[in-house]
Amino acid sequence: MSRAAAPHVPAAIPHLPGSATPLVPAPGAPAPGAGRHYGGVPDQSSFGFSVSTRLAGRHGRSGVIRTPHGEIRTPAFVPVGTKATVKAVVPEAMKELGAQALLANAYHLYLQPGADIVDEAGGLGAFMNWAGPTFTDSGGFQVMSLGVGFKKVLAMEAVGVRSDDVIAEGKERLAVVDDDGVTFRSHLDGSRHRFTPEVSMGIQHELGADVMFAFDELTTLMNTRAYQENSLRRTHEWAQRCVDEHERLTAARAHRPYQALFAVIQGAQYEDLRRKACRDLDAMRGAGGTGFDGYGIGGALEKHNLGTIVGWCCDELPEDKPRHLLGISEPEDLFVAVENGADTFDCVNPSRVARNAAIYRATGRFNVNTSRFRRDFTPLDPDCDCYTCANYTRAYIHHLFKAKEMLASTLCTIHNERFTVRLVDDIRASIEGGYFDEFKAEFLGKWRGPGEKHAGAQG
């Protein structure tokens, strides 16, 4: 497809300083202008990571990520606000429930309202009235979700037919990958668009998040080994193009705070491919000598291999840079990921299942829209400190779902996001307090034990 179909990319001289409303810095954030670039070489001083406490004999650790819009204490869960909003919840509520950062989707914001509009507003945080750190993904997820029609599921199984032309039943292919990039057909109106590493970087620089991810190809476990190898080569080449374009755009946009760039590690469930990807990306530098600021661990994988794969990656990755695990939020997965070295996580699941009436609590999940809660005047979780549990009952929320009132989604999302954020906060406290293993055993014993666990909840 012609490059004429490519989305808007910032010109060599982007918006002049002062042409957009600046985001008010969070308390403790660097002064305006911190993280500027001199002589075309990025000054990365406004972004950094330090380790606080380590788990003995394992990769797990607590630490602090510094960004131009504040600090993130790790491990940390990063709620997903796909279209510059966590669905059904105002950003102020996300702050109140303890979220330290939010992640938005570059592909969706490019389509609507357009990355240039977000840039004109002063960046993602200013646009959505969120003063804290922000993340954006690269659009690489759509390679898989639009290309083969599958939603990302951690527990995707590797059994069955191997096919590089796999597509979900009843789905139409909306994305086609080639070595230069991806051609998309919009899920909104069918219009055609072209993403390349340079386009993805241009969009994400306009969105202005504190952390961006390099453009990558997300494969499925049904792809052949040969395809996984070819895809890894392609993702490596795209990563080099991303870091080169990141250097160029950062120098051109020196009036904006520094944006960190994370590489994305693929390789499916193959140890040699995962380790090679880590080593190659760690060694990669842009023309001006810039390396990646952190690393995202991506890819579809079988749930029982999560810890092993994260461990392989953390064996190879540098200790002084943060590691983000893409698309993880279930409690058992969080514990496994943390002890094997992951620092931050994002996932839509807490809000997605909340909109389907599935409620998290320490003994598992339950569906509040079932008949047994019709006259239950207790909180969703008596042990929860969220706004919903302090003010509303199961009976009322049951009524809201039956009446198809939007408030049901709002109240349940607040609760589920608070549950997940607080769980990761508690995991961090257990690392720093030296009782991680005891906390893990106690929590998972309740989560997997008898009770209301997973009663009919679906994502």
JSON list of C-alpha atoms in Angstrom, two decimals, residues 72-255:
[
{"chain": "A", "resi": 72, "resn": "ILE", "atom": "CA", "xyz": [6.02, 4.64, 40.16]},
{"chain": "A", "resi": 73, "resn": "ARG", "atom": "CA", "xyz": [6.80, 2.36, 43.08]},
{"chain": "A", "resi": 74, "resn": "THR", "atom": "CA", "xyz": [7.24, -1.17, 41.78]},
{"chain": "A", "resi": 75, "resn": "PRO", "atom": "CA", "xyz": [5.93, -3.80, 41.52]},
{"chain": "A", "resi": 76, "resn": "ALA", "atom": "CA", "xyz": [2.93, -1.84, 40.24]},
{"chain": "A", "resi": 77, "resn": "PHE", "atom": "CA", "xyz": [-0.24, -2.62, 38.33]},
{"chain": "A", "resi": 78, "resn": "VAL", "atom": "CA", "xyz": [-0.97, -0.15, 35.51]},
{"chain": "A", "resi": 79, "resn": "PRO", "atom": "CA", "xyz": [-4.71, -0.03, 34.68]},
{"chain": "A", "resi": 80, "resn": "VAL", "atom": "CA", "xyz": [-5.61, 0.19, 31.01]},
{"chain": "A", "resi": 81, "resn": "GLY", "atom": "CA", "xyz": [-7.45, 3.23, 29.67]},
{"chain": "A", "resi": 82, "resn": "THR", "atom": "CA", "xyz": [-7.57, 2.14, 26.04]},
{"chain": "A", "resi": 83, "resn": "LYS", "atom": "CA", "xyz": [-9.10, 5.30, 24.57]},
{"chain": "A", "resi": 84, "resn": "ALA", "atom": "CA", "xyz": [-7.67, 7.72, 27.15]},
{"chain": "A", "resi": 85, "resn": "THR", "atom": "CA", "xyz": [-10.16, 6.52, 29.75]},
{"chain": "A", "resi": 86, "resn": "VAL", "atom": "CA", "xyz": [-10.58, 3.51, 31.99]},
{"chain": "A", "resi": 87, "resn": "LYS", "atom": "CA", "xyz": [-14.03, 2.51, 30.81]},
{"chain": "A", "resi": 88, "resn": "ALA", "atom": "CA", "xyz": [-16.87, 3.81, 33.02]},
{"chain": "A", "resi": 89, "resn": "VAL", "atom": "CA", "xyz": [-14.52, 5.51, 35.53]},
{"chain": "A", "resi": 90, "resn": "VAL", "atom": "CA", "xyz": [-13.28, 9.12, 35.75]},
{"chain": "A", "resi": 91, "resn": "PRO", "atom": "CA", "xyz": [-9.50, 9.59, 36.10]},
{"chain": "A", "resi": 92, "resn": "GLU", "atom": "CA", "xyz": [-9.96, 11.20, 39.52]},
{"chain": "A", "resi": 93, "resn": "ALA", "atom": "CA", "xyz": [-11.44, 7.93, 40.80]},
{"chain": "A", "resi": 94, "resn": "MET", "atom": "CA", "xyz": [-8.44, 6.02, 39.46]},
{"chain": "A", "resi": 95, "resn": "LYS", "atom": "CA", "xyz": [-6.15, 8.31, 41.45]},
{"chain": "A", "resi": 96, "resn": "GLU", "atom": "CA", "xyz": [-8.24, 7.85, 44.59]},
{"chain": "A", "resi": 97, "resn": "LEU", "atom": "CA", "xyz": [-8.13, 4.06, 44.32]},
{"chain": "A", "resi": 98, "resn": "GLY", "atom": "CA", "xyz": [-4.34, 4.14, 44.19]},
{"chain": "A", "resi": 99, "resn": "ALA", "atom": "CA", "xyz": [-3.41, 3.76, 40.52]},
{"chain": "A", "resi": 100, "resn": "GLN", "atom": "CA", "xyz": [0.09, 5.15, 39.96]},
{"chain": "A", "resi": 101, "resn": "ALA", "atom": "CA", "xyz": [0.02, 5.19, 36.15]},
{"chain": "A", "resi": 102, "resn": "LEU", "atom": "CA", "xyz": [-2.39, 4.51, 33.28]},
{"chain": "A", "resi": 103, "resn": "LEU", "atom": "CA", "xyz": [-1.84, 2.90, 29.87]},
{"chain": "A", "resi": 104, "resn": "ALA", "atom": "CA", "xyz": [-3.59, 3.92, 26.64]},
{"chain": "A", "resi": 105, "resn": "ASN", "atom": "CA", "xyz": [-3.74, 2.34, 23.20]},
{"chain": "A", "resi": 106, "resn": "ALA", "atom": "CA", "xyz": [-1.85, 4.12, 20.42]},
{"chain": "A", "resi": 107, "resn": "TYR", "atom": "CA", "xyz": [-3.82, 2.43, 17.63]},
{"chain": "A", "resi": 108, "resn": "HIS", "atom": "CA", "xyz": [-7.22, 3.42, 19.00]},
{"chain": "A", "resi": 109, "resn": "LEU", "atom": "CA", "xyz": [-6.18, 7.00, 19.80]},
{"chain": "A", "resi": 110, "resn": "TYR", "atom": "CA", "xyz": [-4.69, 7.37, 16.32]},
{"chain": "A", "resi": 111, "resn": "LEU", "atom": "CA", "xyz": [-8.06, 6.43, 14.83]},
{"chain": "A", "resi": 112, "resn": "GLN", "atom": "CA", "xyz": [-10.05, 8.56, 17.25]},
{"chain": "A", "resi": 113, "resn": "PRO", "atom": "CA", "xyz": [-9.61, 11.44, 18.03]},
{"chain": "A", "resi": 114, "resn": "GLY", "atom": "CA", "xyz": [-6.18, 11.52, 16.32]},
{"chain": "A", "resi": 115, "resn": "ALA", "atom": "CA", "xyz": [-2.75, 11.75, 17.91]},
{"chain": "A", "resi": 116, "resn": "ASP", "atom": "CA", "xyz": [-2.30, 15.33, 16.69]},
{"chain": "A", "resi": 117, "resn": "ILE", "atom": "CA", "xyz": [-5.31, 16.43, 18.73]},
{"chain": "A", "resi": 118, "resn": "VAL", "atom": "CA", "xyz": [-3.89, 14.77, 21.87]},
{"chain": "A", "resi": 119, "resn": "ASP", "atom": "CA", "xyz": [-0.57, 16.51, 21.17]},
{"chain": "A", "resi": 120, "resn": "GLU", "atom": "CA", "xyz": [-2.31, 19.87, 20.80]},
{"chain": "A", "resi": 121, "resn": "ALA", "atom": "CA", "xyz": [-4.00, 19.30, 24.17]},
{"chain": "A", "resi": 122, "resn": "GLY", "atom": "CA", "xyz": [-0.59, 18.95, 25.82]},
{"chain": "A", "resi": 123, "resn": "GLY", "atom": "CA", "xyz": [-0.24, 15.19, 25.68]},
{"chain": "A", "resi": 124, "resn": "LEU", "atom": "CA", "xyz": [-2.18, 12.19, 26.94]},
{"chain": "A", "resi": 125, "resn": "GLY", "atom": "CA", "xyz": [-2.14, 13.15, 30.61]},
{"chain": "A", "resi": 126, "resn": "ALA", "atom": "CA", "xyz": [-3.38, 16.70, 30.03]},
{"chain": "A", "resi": 127, "resn": "PHE", "atom": "CA", "xyz": [-5.98, 15.49, 27.52]},
{"chain": "A", "resi": 128, "resn": "MET", "atom": "CA", "xyz": [-7.55, 13.05, 30.01]},
{"chain": "A", "resi": 129, "resn": "ASN", "atom": "CA", "xyz": [-6.91, 15.13, 33.16]},
{"chain": "A", "resi": 130, "resn": "TRP", "atom": "CA", "xyz": [-4.43, 12.65, 34.61]},
{"chain": "A", "resi": 131, "resn": "ALA", "atom": "CA", "xyz": [-1.40, 14.27, 36.26]},
{"chain": "A", "resi": 132, "resn": "GLY", "atom": "CA", "xyz": [0.55, 11.05, 36.85]},
{"chain": "A", "resi": 133, "resn": "PRO", "atom": "CA", "xyz": [2.74, 8.87, 34.62]},
{"chain": "A", "resi": 134, "resn": "THR", "atom": "CA", "xyz": [1.29, 7.40, 31.43]},
{"chain": "A", "resi": 135, "resn": "PHE", "atom": "CA", "xyz": [2.15, 4.50, 29.10]},
{"chain": "A", "resi": 136, "resn": "THR", "atom": "CA", "xyz": [1.16, 3.87, 25.48]},
{"chain": "A", "resi": 137, "resn": "ASP", "atom": "CA", "xyz": [1.47, 0.64, 23.54]},
{"chain": "A", "resi": 138, "resn": "SER", "atom": "CA", "xyz": [2.74, 0.62, 19.98]},
{"chain": "A", "resi": 139, "resn": "GLY", "atom": "CA", "xyz": [-0.12, -0.81, 17.93]},
{"chain": "A", "resi": 140, "resn": "GLY", "atom": "CA", "xyz": [1.71, -4.14, 17.68]},
{"chain": "A", "resi": 141, "resn": "PHE", "atom": "CA", "xyz": [-1.05, -5.91, 19.57]},
{"chain": "A", "resi": 142, "resn": "GLN", "atom": "CA", "xyz": [-3.40, -5.18, 16.66]},
{"chain": "A", "resi": 143, "resn": "VAL", "atom": "CA", "xyz": [-1.11, -7.23, 14.41]},
{"chain": "A", "resi": 144, "resn": "MET", "atom": "CA", "xyz": [-2.44, -10.27, 16.21]},
{"chain": "A", "resi": 145, "resn": "SER", "atom": "CA", "xyz": [-5.92, -9.19, 17.29]},
{"chain": "A", "resi": 146, "resn": "LEU", "atom": "CA", "xyz": [-6.91, -7.72, 13.92]},
{"chain": "A", "resi": 147, "resn": "GLY", "atom": "CA", "xyz": [-4.78, -10.09, 11.87]},
{"chain": "A", "resi": 148, "resn": "VAL", "atom": "CA", "xyz": [-6.05, -13.39, 13.25]},
{"chain": "A", "resi": 149, "resn": "GLY", "atom": "CA", "xyz": [-9.14, -12.30, 15.15]},
{"chain": "A", "resi": 150, "resn": "PHE", "atom": "CA", "xyz": [-8.12, -13.62, 18.58]},
{"chain": "A", "resi": 151, "resn": "LYS", "atom": "CA", "xyz": [-8.34, -11.62, 21.77]},
{"chain": "A", "resi": 152, "resn": "LYS", "atom": "CA", "xyz": [-5.15, -11.92, 23.76]},
{"chain": "A", "resi": 153, "resn": "VAL", "atom": "CA", "xyz": [-5.46, -14.62, 26.39]},
{"chain": "A", "resi": 154, "resn": "LEU", "atom": "CA", "xyz": [-2.59, -15.64, 28.60]},
{"chain": "A", "resi": 155, "resn": "ALA", "atom": "CA", "xyz": [-3.78, -19.24, 28.73]},
{"chain": "A", "resi": 156, "resn": "MET", "atom": "CA", "xyz": [-3.71, -19.73, 24.98]},
{"chain": "A", "resi": 157, "resn": "GLU", "atom": "CA", "xyz": [-2.82, -23.38, 24.42]},
{"chain": "A", "resi": 158, "resn": "ALA", "atom": "CA", "xyz": [-0.10, -24.54, 22.07]},
{"chain": "A", "resi": 159, "resn": "VAL", "atom": "CA", "xyz": [-1.75, -27.86, 21.31]},
{"chain": "A", "resi": 160, "resn": "GLY", "atom": "CA", "xyz": [-3.33, -28.53, 17.95]},
{"chain": "A", "resi": 161, "resn": "VAL", "atom": "CA", "xyz": [-2.58, -27.60, 14.38]},
{"chain": "A", "resi": 162, "resn": "ARG", "atom": "CA", "xyz": [0.38, -25.39, 13.48]},
{"chain": "A", "resi": 163, "resn": "SER", "atom": "CA", "xyz": [-0.53, -22.87, 10.84]},
{"chain": "A", "resi": 164, "resn": "ASP", "atom": "CA", "xyz": [0.84, -19.51, 9.81]},
{"chain": "A", "resi": 165, "resn": "ASP", "atom": "CA", "xyz": [-2.49, -18.65, 8.18]},
{"chain": "A", "resi": 166, "resn": "VAL", "atom": "CA", "xyz": [-4.52, -19.26, 11.35]},
{"chain": "A", "resi": 167, "resn": "ILE", "atom": "CA", "xyz": [-7.56, -17.07, 11.91]},
{"chain": "A", "resi": 168, "resn": "ALA", "atom": "CA", "xyz": [-10.27, -17.25, 14.55]},
{"chain": "A", "resi": 169, "resn": "GLU", "atom": "CA", "xyz": [-13.54, -18.87, 13.52]},
{"chain": "A", "resi": 170, "resn": "GLY", "atom": "CA", "xyz": [-15.99, -16.37, 12.07]},
{"chain": "A", "resi": 171, "resn": "LYS", "atom": "CA", "xyz": [-13.43, -13.55, 11.96]},
{"chain": "A", "resi": 172, "resn": "GLU", "atom": "CA", "xyz": [-12.17, -11.52, 9.00]},
{"chain": "A", "resi": 173, "resn": "ARG", "atom": "CA", "xyz": [-8.50, -10.62, 8.63]},
{"chain": "A", "resi": 174, "resn": "LEU", "atom": "CA", "xyz": [-8.13, -6.86, 9.13]},
{"chain": "A", "resi": 175, "resn": "ALA", "atom": "CA", "xyz": [-4.33, -6.61, 9.28]},
{"chain": "A", "resi": 176, "resn": "VAL", "atom": "CA", "xyz": [-1.59, -7.89, 6.96]},
{"chain": "A", "resi": 177, "resn": "VAL", "atom": "CA", "xyz": [2.07, -7.98, 8.04]},
{"chain": "A", "resi": 178, "resn": "ASP", "atom": "CA", "xyz": [5.08, -7.49, 5.79]},
{"chain": "A", "resi": 179, "resn": "ASP", "atom": "CA", "xyz": [8.72, -6.79, 6.56]},
{"chain": "A", "resi": 180, "resn": "ASP", "atom": "CA", "xyz": [8.22, -3.03, 6.38]},
{"chain": "A", "resi": 181, "resn": "GLY", "atom": "CA", "xyz": [5.12, -2.77, 8.59]},
{"chain": "A", "resi": 182, "resn": "VAL", "atom": "CA", "xyz": [1.42, -3.58, 8.86]},
{"chain": "A", "resi": 183, "resn": "THR", "atom": "CA", "xyz": [-1.54, -2.59, 6.72]},
{"chain": "A", "resi": 184, "resn": "PHE", "atom": "CA", "xyz": [-4.70, -2.22, 8.80]},
{"chain": "A", "resi": 185, "resn": "ARG", "atom": "CA", "xyz": [-8.34, -1.88, 7.94]},
{"chain": "A", "resi": 186, "resn": "SER", "atom": "CA", "xyz": [-10.06, 0.21, 10.61]},
{"chain": "A", "resi": 187, "resn": "HIS", "atom": "CA", "xyz": [-12.53, -1.71, 12.75]},
{"chain": "A", "resi": 188, "resn": "LEU", "atom": "CA", "xyz": [-14.54, 1.55, 12.91]},
{"chain": "A", "resi": 189, "resn": "ASP", "atom": "CA", "xyz": [-15.20, 2.36, 9.27]},
{"chain": "A", "resi": 190, "resn": "GLY", "atom": "CA", "xyz": [-13.16, -0.03, 7.12]},
{"chain": "A", "resi": 191, "resn": "SER", "atom": "CA", "xyz": [-10.68, 2.64, 6.02]},
{"chain": "A", "resi": 192, "resn": "ARG", "atom": "CA", "xyz": [-7.15, 1.49, 5.25]},
{"chain": "A", "resi": 193, "resn": "HIS", "atom": "CA", "xyz": [-4.10, 2.59, 7.23]},
{"chain": "A", "resi": 194, "resn": "ARG", "atom": "CA", "xyz": [-0.42, 1.81, 7.33]},
{"chain": "A", "resi": 195, "resn": "PHE", "atom": "CA", "xyz": [1.68, 1.39, 10.47]},
{"chain": "A", "resi": 196, "resn": "THR", "atom": "CA", "xyz": [5.47, 1.16, 10.31]},
{"chain": "A", "resi": 197, "resn": "PRO", "atom": "CA", "xyz": [7.97, 1.53, 13.17]},
{"chain": "A", "resi": 198, "resn": "GLU", "atom": "CA", "xyz": [8.43, 5.18, 12.20]},
{"chain": "A", "resi": 199, "resn": "VAL", "atom": "CA", "xyz": [4.67, 5.80, 12.10]},
{"chain": "A", "resi": 200, "resn": "SER", "atom": "CA", "xyz": [4.18, 4.14, 15.50]},
{"chain": "A", "resi": 201, "resn": "MET", "atom": "CA", "xyz": [6.94, 6.28, 17.00]},
{"chain": "A", "resi": 202, "resn": "GLY", "atom": "CA", "xyz": [5.42, 9.42, 15.46]},
{"chain": "A", "resi": 203, "resn": "ILE", "atom": "CA", "xyz": [2.00, 8.63, 16.92]},
{"chain": "A", "resi": 204, "resn": "GLN", "atom": "CA", "xyz": [3.37, 7.80, 20.35]},
{"chain": "A", "resi": 205, "resn": "HIS", "atom": "CA", "xyz": [5.53, 10.92, 20.48]},
{"chain": "A", "resi": 206, "resn": "GLU", "atom": "CA", "xyz": [2.44, 13.00, 19.72]},
{"chain": "A", "resi": 207, "resn": "LEU", "atom": "CA", "xyz": [0.49, 11.15, 22.42]},
{"chain": "A", "resi": 208, "resn": "GLY", "atom": "CA", "xyz": [3.26, 12.16, 24.81]},
{"chain": "A", "resi": 209, "resn": "ALA", "atom": "CA", "xyz": [3.23, 9.25, 27.27]},
{"chain": "A", "resi": 210, "resn": "ASP", "atom": "CA", "xyz": [6.09, 8.86, 29.73]},
{"chain": "A", "resi": 211, "resn": "VAL", "atom": "CA", "xyz": [6.68, 5.28, 28.53]},
{"chain": "A", "resi": 212, "resn": "MET", "atom": "CA", "xyz": [6.28, 4.08, 24.93]},
{"chain": "A", "resi": 213, "resn": "PHE", "atom": "CA", "xyz": [6.78, 0.63, 23.45]},
{"chain": "A", "resi": 214, "resn": "ALA", "atom": "CA", "xyz": [8.65, -0.22, 20.26]},
{"chain": "A", "resi": 215, "resn": "PHE", "atom": "CA", "xyz": [6.55, -1.52, 17.37]},
{"chain": "A", "resi": 216, "resn": "ASP", "atom": "CA", "xyz": [6.54, -5.33, 17.34]},
{"chain": "A", "resi": 217, "resn": "GLU", "atom": "CA", "xyz": [4.70, -8.29, 15.90]},
{"chain": "A", "resi": 218, "resn": "LEU", "atom": "CA", "xyz": [2.69, -10.35, 18.36]},
{"chain": "A", "resi": 219, "resn": "THR", "atom": "CA", "xyz": [2.40, -13.91, 17.08]},
{"chain": "A", "resi": 220, "resn": "THR", "atom": "CA", "xyz": [0.16, -16.75, 18.26]},
{"chain": "A", "resi": 221, "resn": "LEU", "atom": "CA", "xyz": [1.21, -20.10, 19.70]},
{"chain": "A", "resi": 222, "resn": "MET", "atom": "CA", "xyz": [-0.29, -21.71, 16.60]},
{"chain": "A", "resi": 223, "resn": "ASN", "atom": "CA", "xyz": [2.43, -20.24, 14.39]},
{"chain": "A", "resi": 224, "resn": "THR", "atom": "CA", "xyz": [5.22, -22.56, 13.28]},
{"chain": "A", "resi": 225, "resn": "ARG", "atom": "CA", "xyz": [8.76, -22.37, 14.66]},
{"chain": "A", "resi": 226, "resn": "ALA", "atom": "CA", "xyz": [9.93, -21.06, 11.29]},
{"chain": "A", "resi": 227, "resn": "TYR", "atom": "CA", "xyz": [7.41, -18.23, 11.44]},
{"chain": "A", "resi": 228, "resn": "GLN", "atom": "CA", "xyz": [8.39, -17.38, 15.02]},
{"chain": "A", "resi": 229, "resn": "GLU", "atom": "CA", "xyz": [12.04, -17.11, 13.93]},
{"chain": "A", "resi": 230, "resn": "ASN", "atom": "CA", "xyz": [11.14, -14.87, 10.99]},
{"chain": "A", "resi": 231, "resn": "SER", "atom": "CA", "xyz": [8.87, -12.75, 13.16]},
{"chain": "A", "resi": 232, "resn": "LEU", "atom": "CA", "xyz": [11.63, -12.31, 15.73]},
{"chain": "A", "resi": 233, "resn": "ARG", "atom": "CA", "xyz": [13.97, -11.09, 13.00]},
{"chain": "A", "resi": 234, "resn": "ARG", "atom": "CA", "xyz": [11.30, -8.67, 11.81]},
{"chain": "A", "resi": 235, "resn": "THR", "atom": "CA", "xyz": [10.62, -7.39, 15.32]},
{"chain": "A", "resi": 236, "resn": "HIS", "atom": "CA", "xyz": [14.37, -6.89, 15.85]},
{"chain": "A", "resi": 237, "resn": "GLU", "atom": "CA", "xyz": [14.64, -4.85, 12.67]},
{"chain": "A", "resi": 238, "resn": "TRP", "atom": "CA", "xyz": [11.58, -2.81, 13.66]},
{"chain": "A", "resi": 239, "resn": "ALA", "atom": "CA", "xyz": [13.11, -2.18, 17.10]},
{"chain": "A", "resi": 240, "resn": "GLN", "atom": "CA", "xyz": [16.22, -0.69, 15.47]},
{"chain": "A", "resi": 241, "resn": "ARG", "atom": "CA", "xyz": [14.07, 1.56, 13.32]},
{"chain": "A", "resi": 242, "resn": "CYS", "atom": "CA", "xyz": [12.07, 2.57, 16.41]},
{"chain": "A", "resi": 243, "resn": "VAL", "atom": "CA", "xyz": [15.11, 3.60, 18.43]},
{"chain": "A", "resi": 244, "resn": "ASP", "atom": "CA", "xyz": [16.52, 5.55, 15.48]},
{"chain": "A", "resi": 245, "resn": "GLU", "atom": "CA", "xyz": [13.22, 7.38, 14.94]},
{"chain": "A", "resi": 246, "resn": "HIS", "atom": "CA", "xyz": [12.86, 7.90, 18.69]},
{"chain": "A", "resi": 247, "resn": "GLU", "atom": "CA", "xyz": [16.20, 9.73, 18.72]},
{"chain": "A", "resi": 248, "resn": "ARG", "atom": "CA", "xyz": [15.15, 11.92, 15.79]},
{"chain": "A", "resi": 249, "resn": "LEU", "atom": "CA", "xyz": [11.76, 12.84, 17.18]},
{"chain": "A", "resi": 250, "resn": "THR", "atom": "CA", "xyz": [13.05, 13.44, 20.70]},
{"chain": "A", "resi": 251, "resn": "ALA", "atom": "CA", "xyz": [15.59, 15.94, 19.37]},
{"chain": "A", "resi": 252, "resn": "ALA", "atom": "CA", "xyz": [12.91, 17.60, 17.24]},
{"chain": "A", "resi": 253, "resn": "ARG", "atom": "CA", "xyz": [10.50, 17.83, 20.19]},
{"chain": "A", "resi": 254, "resn": "ALA", "atom": "CA", "xyz": [12.91, 19.16, 22.81]},
{"chain": "A", "resi": 255, "resn": "HIS", "atom": "CA", "xyz": [10.15, 21.38, 24.24]}
]
